[in-house]
Amino acid sequence: MKRLTFLLFTGLMGFSAQAQTVHSPGNKLTLSFQLSPAGEPTYQLRLGGRAVLKPSRLGMLLQGLPALDQGLAVARVDSSQHDDTWTPVWGEVQQIRNRYKELAVTLQQATGNNRQLVVRFRLYDDGLGFRYEFPQQPNLQYFTVQEEKTEFNLPANHKAFWIPGDYDSNEYTYSTTRLSEVNSASIEPIQLKSDPKRIQTPLMLKSDDGLYVNIHEAALVNYPAMMLDVDTQRFGLRSHLVPSATGAAAYLQAPEHTPWRTIIVSNKAPEVLASKLILNLNEPTKFPTTDWIRPQKFVGVWWEMHVNKASWNYADTSNIKLSGTDWSKLKPNGHHGANTANVKRYIAFAAKHGLQSVLVEGWNVGWEDWANNWKEEVFDFVTPYPDFNVQELQQYAASKGVKLMMHHETSSSVTNYERRQEAAYRFMKQYGYDAVKTGYVGRIIPRGEHHDGQWMVNHYNRTAQKTGENQLMVDMHESVRPTGLHRTYPNWLASEAARGNEFNAWSSGNPPEHETILPFTRLMGGPMDYTPGIFQIKLESWNPQRNQGKQVHTTLAKQLALYVTLYSPVQMAADLPEAYEQRPDAFQFIKDVAVDWDDTRILAAEPGDYLTTARKAKGTEEWYVGSITDENARTQTITLDFLTPGTTYEATIYADGKGASWDKNPQAYQIRRQKVNSKTTLKLQLAPGGGAAISLKPVRK
Amino acid sequence: MKRLTFLLFTGLMGFSAQAQTVHSPGNKLTLSFQLSPAGEPTYQLRLGGRAVLKPSRLGMLLQGLPALDQGLAVARVDSSQHDDTWTPVWGEVQQIRNRYKELAVTLQQATGNNRQLVVRFRLYDDGLGFRYEFPQQPNLQYFTVQEEKTEFNLPANHKAFWIPGDYDSNEYTYSTTRLSEVNSASIEPIQLKSDPKRIQTPLMLKSDDGLYVNIHEAALVNYPAMMLDVDTQRFGLRSHLVPSATGAAAYLQAPEHTPWRTIIVSNKAPEVLASKLILNLNEPTKFPTTDWIRPQKFVGVWWEMHVNKASWNYADTSNIKLSGTDWSKLKPNGHHGANTANVKRYIAFAAKHGLQSVLVEGWNVGWEDWANNWKEEVFDFVTPYPDFNVQELQQYAASKGVKLMMHHETSSSVTNYERRQEAAYRFMKQYGYDAVKTGYVGRIIPRGEHHDGQWMVNHYNRTAQKTGENQLMVDMHESVRPTGLHRTYPNWLASEAARGNEFNAWSSGNPPEHETILPFTRLMGGPMDYTPGIFQIKLESWNPQRNQGKQVHTTLAKQLALYVTLYSPVQMAADLPEAYEQRPDAFQFIKDVAVDWDDTRILAAEPGDYLTTARKAKGTEEWYVGSITDENARTQTITLDFLTPGTTYEATIYADGKGASWDKNPQAYQIRRQKVNSKTTLKLQLAPGGGAAISLKPVRK
């Protein structure tokens, strides 16, 4: 690792009218900062000769204080450059270079008691990050951010891949429209109706002349998530912060800073996916050790509930109260998934196939009426149902070399969870659990707070910290979308925070394009627990009555490809053991594929259309390739020039079968093997909604 | 103990038009319940021939459902009577009789999906309690109470002793006006401005014809506190529930019930004070043992901060952050009260004088800028300041046979406290603490919630439960006012929840009448930690600059009397040791007076004017008398007929000195001794703002 930081320039006062201009290290991007005559800060961004962002306003609205968006003068300018390389605990590549030029402009408001606000820019060759900083100062100690006034003014009416600005959910399919056509009025809200022109980040944009622009944020800490309000006339975006229960956005104490606002830009779509800008803008971990953190694959007592073969709840009663209920007296409904025998079946299956863990949902009391009641006391996280034998399962799992993964559904009663977290983690340690999947379904308690507001952001981060202190890994569902904090909390393996595979089980589902958009949007911030690997595509076979017409909107081969195209260090083999046992040849790919990587190549990508990714498994010479398409059949030709020259590999190609298509014939697949090397070109035929997965293993001589 | 409950009458349907009438066990009070032709439930209350309450409406407004206040029919009527006697863990009397007649009316709303609401009345000879019950039923499981529509319609323009309906504080002086004149518009809010005609309970009323009526509630559990909106034209009161952060009042799940609404009534003021109706309406404790609960007197590192001789904070810096601060590097301000040497001084003092405990405030880090910043992370409750040696003090206190009392100021960041409560109680057990004084200064976090709302009510009760499970006693400051829950949680020794003695140190103070009103208002619900016993009445002597003109608004003798007139099982000797050491003769009363009693006699009482109380110390033949007056000098003549006939007692009378008055000459007192018996009459001369205290000890032969 090399580290190189030096101060290029420091000045004092008298800059008000001057523009500050910075070129990225490789001279690809140019950032300009300027104050208007009225002292309004603005910035703009160019890629070569093309405008990425037109002049866009910056500013902060504080409660009870003059707005920090005009009447400002430049008090100081600091410039520096930085170049080093760091090693992630786990990830898509072995090392990450962090090379940027920095410009920090200290703004001062004479009419506002000389309050100061710093705007710090970090300009990379693949994008820009900037944040606001409130330095320690006499006239700004405790303050409340009412709103942030950051603009991202696009030069034209770009194509946008967007979801509505629901403060409490991001589990939407993506709409693809021009900026001028953004309007979510007709979209059924998942949780909270959004302003029709308010959308979420990561926002993927594409210009007519082929510029790919991604807008998001990095290191969301002690601050609400940023939504974007679209000016459909002028193609401008303006920040809107998710409000707290009081309506204000953030309660802060100086010195403090906002998350980084990120703009990743390239004229090549794969470069957007390869960008490490967001990770670079996060802080390194402070955990003293990380060797207890293990990327992993898991199965779980989970999909059988989604396909109505089993239930989370033990009894079919309702109107249960957590305290005062004698759970042993409830009448079991006979199809409770998390029973000891069934969990043992999953443990045996995981052990047999070399999968590390077994998730069990519905193990703990409270599922009889857990959701949608805005009720505080739902779960206690330590009391198993009568048919779930914690000790017996601990012993059995240990004897099989498999870990059980804990499940903590909070039903968004977060105050209740926080009261019980310490005891819950003690329980986990006592019974040998080292990872927990958390859930936040429903409306937040404290009532009036939102999933994406400051209070909840602090909760998620505190949970990552607390689990980390207990050497526990965590996978958060229904949380705020990630912003690269897995660099700081490498035990935070993944989040859901988007529309996962589960929606295919009980809703109109995820359209075939969905997984080609996710990497350009939700995954820009971090890994997703999408739960791929569904082999039984048509769900009627599990429960003809209740699953009528329900299906996964991909082919089986595409489900395999997702293990490569949707990056995550924790991947579920989401289908039932019996589904895999019917197709052991296809299941072999899931058994083989890695979850931690030394290298990643985005071979082809277009948001909403297709994606082909190759990754080199951590510490081995094996490569895995995933290729997926939207609803259109497509031929993807890939050259294996990433392989080590001179080495022969056996490629196992899991491809869509003849006549396969996501809707008519999704389970048709074919597996072929061939010897390849770095000069080989493969032609992959992707069915409508289809894909292909390839394992590449060096041939031992 | 005898227990006698039998069902007098049970009927079904067809009662709609009939009035239900109940007479109290001793035939003193008469309750009538009736439905109007529109199906509106009403009740009224009479004492003999006099109306206590005119017909008053009952009802519940539920969010999104038809209002349960009209269109109701009587579906069922249940009547019963009850008589038993129980023994409190500690209290004013040894045994309490619980004798009432009960009427439970089940109301059903045909137009509202046959939803049912039960109104349960318990009629005592000294008052009425009633509550709403939501039975288990198919069409009402989870529901939200928007408002409760309970009326208390007084027959005339009574005199009222009231404080404004601040959702977050009850630390007000009392206004004494006619109901028609209730208006708090000109009263400076302590925390949150009240609607001008909204007032708090316990509300004390007096009619022109000498009826004393007290309105409050009992067993406030999982529900917000009830405020009262005054109809100044018609002398009606209507319930208003303290709202949650969302504006709704209570989130409930059937079966559930509200607290009891209580009306205590008598034509003798002392009988109001002697009523045990509120305690009777609370549930017995479920704690398996209570022998670890000890009524106690304590001193504390506390008043020296109020009189500006010492500080809670260790350093005079501000803008501290809890995490990341190296407290050992802060520059001490040199007058931090909670330093090891000073605490040892208090321990030695307590040991010397037989006081059980020493409270220490300001022992833990975070006081540099703890209040009024609506900041979540202020205290961690386990990190002492560098000059407070926990281990050394534990050993020293143990060697002296004295307990240290823990202090947990939460600064109302309750989410933060709840996260840390478990660790904080572990810390207490580890270092030998068995009691904790909690504090809730400032605005509540979760932001938008109120001190007196449902969420906080649940917090206080949960804290009582949790401390109890850890065999810890608790004394809550700035909490909701008590409602008799110390029967259920006998470890909940006291609350502040009113304007305590401390206001004399730094505000316009408490007028001399204040302590004659408190027993009729705040204390109706339970004990108060008022912190009496200030000997150094004029506070300038401690700090001439900062305490200019500040004083306690009583005489010294009245401070002694308060130990008897203001009942609490936990009483502070609030002044500094040096103040007591200057007047060991007067201090002897504080050393002698009990904090737990076998009997109590209210000898004379008039709210706002005077109060004389005699109490028999638990398990002894000693009696203690306190007599206090308002700003007027007064002669109180008392007959000691409560003493055991034939026994001679030595009375030590701590009286106001010649020429004493609260403002001009507050520290003049005289102590005289005389032999007395059950036939003795004593004439007590009370100075303006004065009082007298008497100890009565049997003369050993």
PDB file of C-alpha atoms in Angstrom, chain B residues 541-631:
ATOM      1  CA  SER B 541     -24.795  32.746  52.158  1.00  0.00           C
ATOM      2  CA  TRP B 542     -23.705  29.916  49.839  1.00  0.00           C
ATOM      3  CA  ASN B 543     -23.011  32.137  46.858  1.00  0.00           C
ATOM      4  CA  PRO B 544     -23.828  35.833  47.275  1.00  0.00           C
ATOM      5  CA  GLN B 545     -23.539  36.709  43.575  1.00  0.00           C
ATOM      6  CA  ARG B 546     -25.490  33.911  41.976  1.00  0.00           C
ATOM      7  CA  ASN B 547     -28.122  33.338  44.646  1.00  0.00           C
ATOM      8  CA  GLN B 548     -29.023  36.959  45.256  1.00  0.00           C
ATOM      9  CA  GLY B 549     -32.528  37.171  46.735  1.00  0.00           C
ATOM     10  CA  LYS B 550     -33.054  33.417  46.436  1.00  0.00           C
ATOM     11  CA  GLN B 551     -34.562  31.623  49.403  1.00  0.00           C
ATOM     12  CA  VAL B 552     -36.773  28.790  50.457  1.00  0.00           C
ATOM     13  CA  HIS B 553     -40.282  30.142  51.058  1.00  0.00           C
ATOM     14  CA  THR B 554     -40.831  28.553  54.453  1.00  0.00           C
ATOM     15  CA  THR B 555     -39.460  28.779  57.950  1.00  0.00           C
ATOM     16  CA  LEU B 556     -36.942  26.216  59.135  1.00  0.00           C
ATOM     17  CA  ALA B 557     -39.536  24.604  61.408  1.00  0.00           C
ATOM     18  CA  LYS B 558     -41.858  24.136  58.439  1.00  0.00           C
ATOM     19  CA  GLN B 559     -39.067  22.310  56.602  1.00  0.00           C
ATOM     20  CA  LEU B 560     -39.113  19.815  59.476  1.00  0.00           C
ATOM     21  CA  ALA B 561     -42.893  19.499  59.413  1.00  0.00           C
ATOM     22  CA  LEU B 562     -42.763  18.560  55.716  1.00  0.00           C
ATOM     23  CA  TYR B 563     -41.249  15.167  56.617  1.00  0.00           C
ATOM     24  CA  VAL B 564     -44.642  14.326  58.062  1.00  0.00           C
ATOM     25  CA  THR B 565     -47.076  16.329  55.940  1.00  0.00           C
ATOM     26  CA  LEU B 566     -45.538  15.275  52.597  1.00  0.00           C
ATOM     27  CA  TYR B 567     -45.679  11.519  52.705  1.00  0.00           C
ATOM     28  CA  SER B 568     -42.870   9.560  51.096  1.00  0.00           C
ATOM     29  CA  PRO B 569     -40.997   6.359  51.945  1.00  0.00           C
ATOM     30  CA  VAL B 570     -37.844   8.013  50.639  1.00  0.00           C
ATOM     31  CA  GLN B 571     -37.028  11.381  52.155  1.00  0.00           C
ATOM     32  CA  MET B 572     -33.969  13.467  51.548  1.00  0.00           C
ATOM     33  CA  ALA B 573     -32.214  15.529  54.145  1.00  0.00           C
ATOM     34  CA  ALA B 574     -31.609  17.926  51.341  1.00  0.00           C
ATOM     35  CA  ASP B 575     -29.360  20.582  52.825  1.00  0.00           C
ATOM     36  CA  LEU B 576     -25.593  20.479  53.069  1.00  0.00           C
ATOM     37  CA  PRO B 577     -23.949  18.621  55.983  1.00  0.00           C
ATOM     38  CA  GLU B 578     -22.454  21.885  57.223  1.00  0.00           C
ATOM     39  CA  ALA B 579     -25.957  23.380  57.459  1.00  0.00           C
ATOM     40  CA  TYR B 580     -27.062  20.518  59.675  1.00  0.00           C
ATOM     41  CA  GLU B 581     -23.916  20.544  61.741  1.00  0.00           C
ATOM     42  CA  GLN B 582     -24.653  24.145  62.655  1.00  0.00           C
ATOM     43  CA  ARG B 583     -28.057  23.170  64.104  1.00  0.00           C
ATOM     44  CA  PRO B 584     -27.768  19.677  65.555  1.00  0.00           C
ATOM     45  CA  ASP B 585     -30.796  20.246  67.819  1.00  0.00           C
ATOM     46  CA  ALA B 586     -33.131  20.851  64.888  1.00  0.00           C
ATOM     47  CA  PHE B 587     -31.447  18.150  62.816  1.00  0.00           C
ATOM     48  CA  GLN B 588     -32.392  15.679  65.529  1.00  0.00           C
ATOM     49  CA  PHE B 589     -35.963  15.667  64.184  1.00  0.00           C
ATOM     50  CA  ILE B 590     -34.788  14.612  60.725  1.00  0.00           C
ATOM     51  CA  LYS B 591     -32.687  11.881  62.309  1.00  0.00           C
ATOM     52  CA  ASP B 592     -35.660  10.701  64.352  1.00  0.00           C
ATOM     53  CA  VAL B 593     -38.565  10.931  61.935  1.00  0.00           C
ATOM     54  CA  ALA B 594     -39.741   7.722  60.323  1.00  0.00           C
ATOM     55  CA  VAL B 595     -40.346   7.059  56.619  1.00  0.00           C
ATOM     56  CA  ASP B 596     -42.717   4.134  57.046  1.00  0.00           C
ATOM     57  CA  TRP B 597     -45.890   4.163  59.098  1.00  0.00           C
ATOM     58  CA  ASP B 598     -48.439   1.990  60.802  1.00  0.00           C
ATOM     59  CA  ASP B 599     -51.024   4.707  61.088  1.00  0.00           C
ATOM     60  CA  THR B 600     -51.806   8.178  59.845  1.00  0.00           C
ATOM     61  CA  ARG B 601     -54.284  10.779  61.097  1.00  0.00           C
ATOM     62  CA  ILE B 602     -55.052  13.933  59.200  1.00  0.00           C
ATOM     63  CA  LEU B 603     -55.845  16.251  62.122  1.00  0.00           C
ATOM     64  CA  ALA B 604     -56.649  19.381  60.167  1.00  0.00           C
ATOM     65  CA  ALA B 605     -56.492  20.296  56.526  1.00  0.00           C
ATOM     66  CA  GLU B 606     -57.602  22.922  54.091  1.00  0.00           C
ATOM     67  CA  PRO B 607     -56.011  23.030  50.631  1.00  0.00           C
ATOM     68  CA  GLY B 608     -54.007  26.186  50.144  1.00  0.00           C
ATOM     69  CA  ASP B 609     -54.200  27.086  53.837  1.00  0.00           C
ATOM     70  CA  TYR B 610     -52.956  24.540  56.318  1.00  0.00           C
ATOM     71  CA  LEU B 611     -52.360  20.888  57.107  1.00  0.00           C
ATOM     72  CA  THR B 612     -51.629  18.987  60.308  1.00  0.00           C
ATOM     73  CA  THR B 613     -50.800  15.302  60.120  1.00  0.00           C
ATOM     74  CA  ALA B 614     -49.870  12.739  62.759  1.00  0.00           C
ATOM     75  CA  ARG B 615     -48.231   9.441  61.884  1.00  0.00           C
ATOM     76  CA  LYS B 616     -47.243   6.406  63.901  1.00  0.00           C
ATOM     77  CA  ALA B 617     -43.813   5.066  63.018  1.00  0.00           C
ATOM     78  CA  LYS B 618     -43.753   1.526  61.632  1.00  0.00           C
ATOM     79  CA  GLY B 619     -43.379  -1.129  64.298  1.00  0.00           C
ATOM     80  CA  THR B 620     -42.931   1.340  67.172  1.00  0.00           C
ATOM     81  CA  GLU B 621     -45.054   3.370  69.592  1.00  0.00           C
ATOM     82  CA  GLU B 622     -43.582   6.629  68.342  1.00  0.00           C
ATOM     83  CA  TRP B 623     -45.686   9.271  66.676  1.00  0.00           C
ATOM     84  CA  TYR B 624     -44.626  12.214  64.563  1.00  0.00           C
ATOM     85  CA  VAL B 625     -46.673  15.290  63.863  1.00  0.00           C
ATOM     86  CA  GLY B 626     -46.225  17.915  61.194  1.00  0.00           C
ATOM     87  CA  SER B 627     -48.214  21.083  60.987  1.00  0.00           C
ATOM     88  CA  ILE B 628     -47.821  23.685  58.281  1.00  0.00           C
ATOM     89  CA  THR B 629     -49.471  26.887  57.201  1.00  0.00           C
ATOM     90  CA  ASP B 630     -49.463  29.056  54.098  1.00  0.00           C
ATOM     91  CA  GLU B 631     -48.311  32.687  54.165  1.00  0.00           C
TER      92      GLU B 631
END
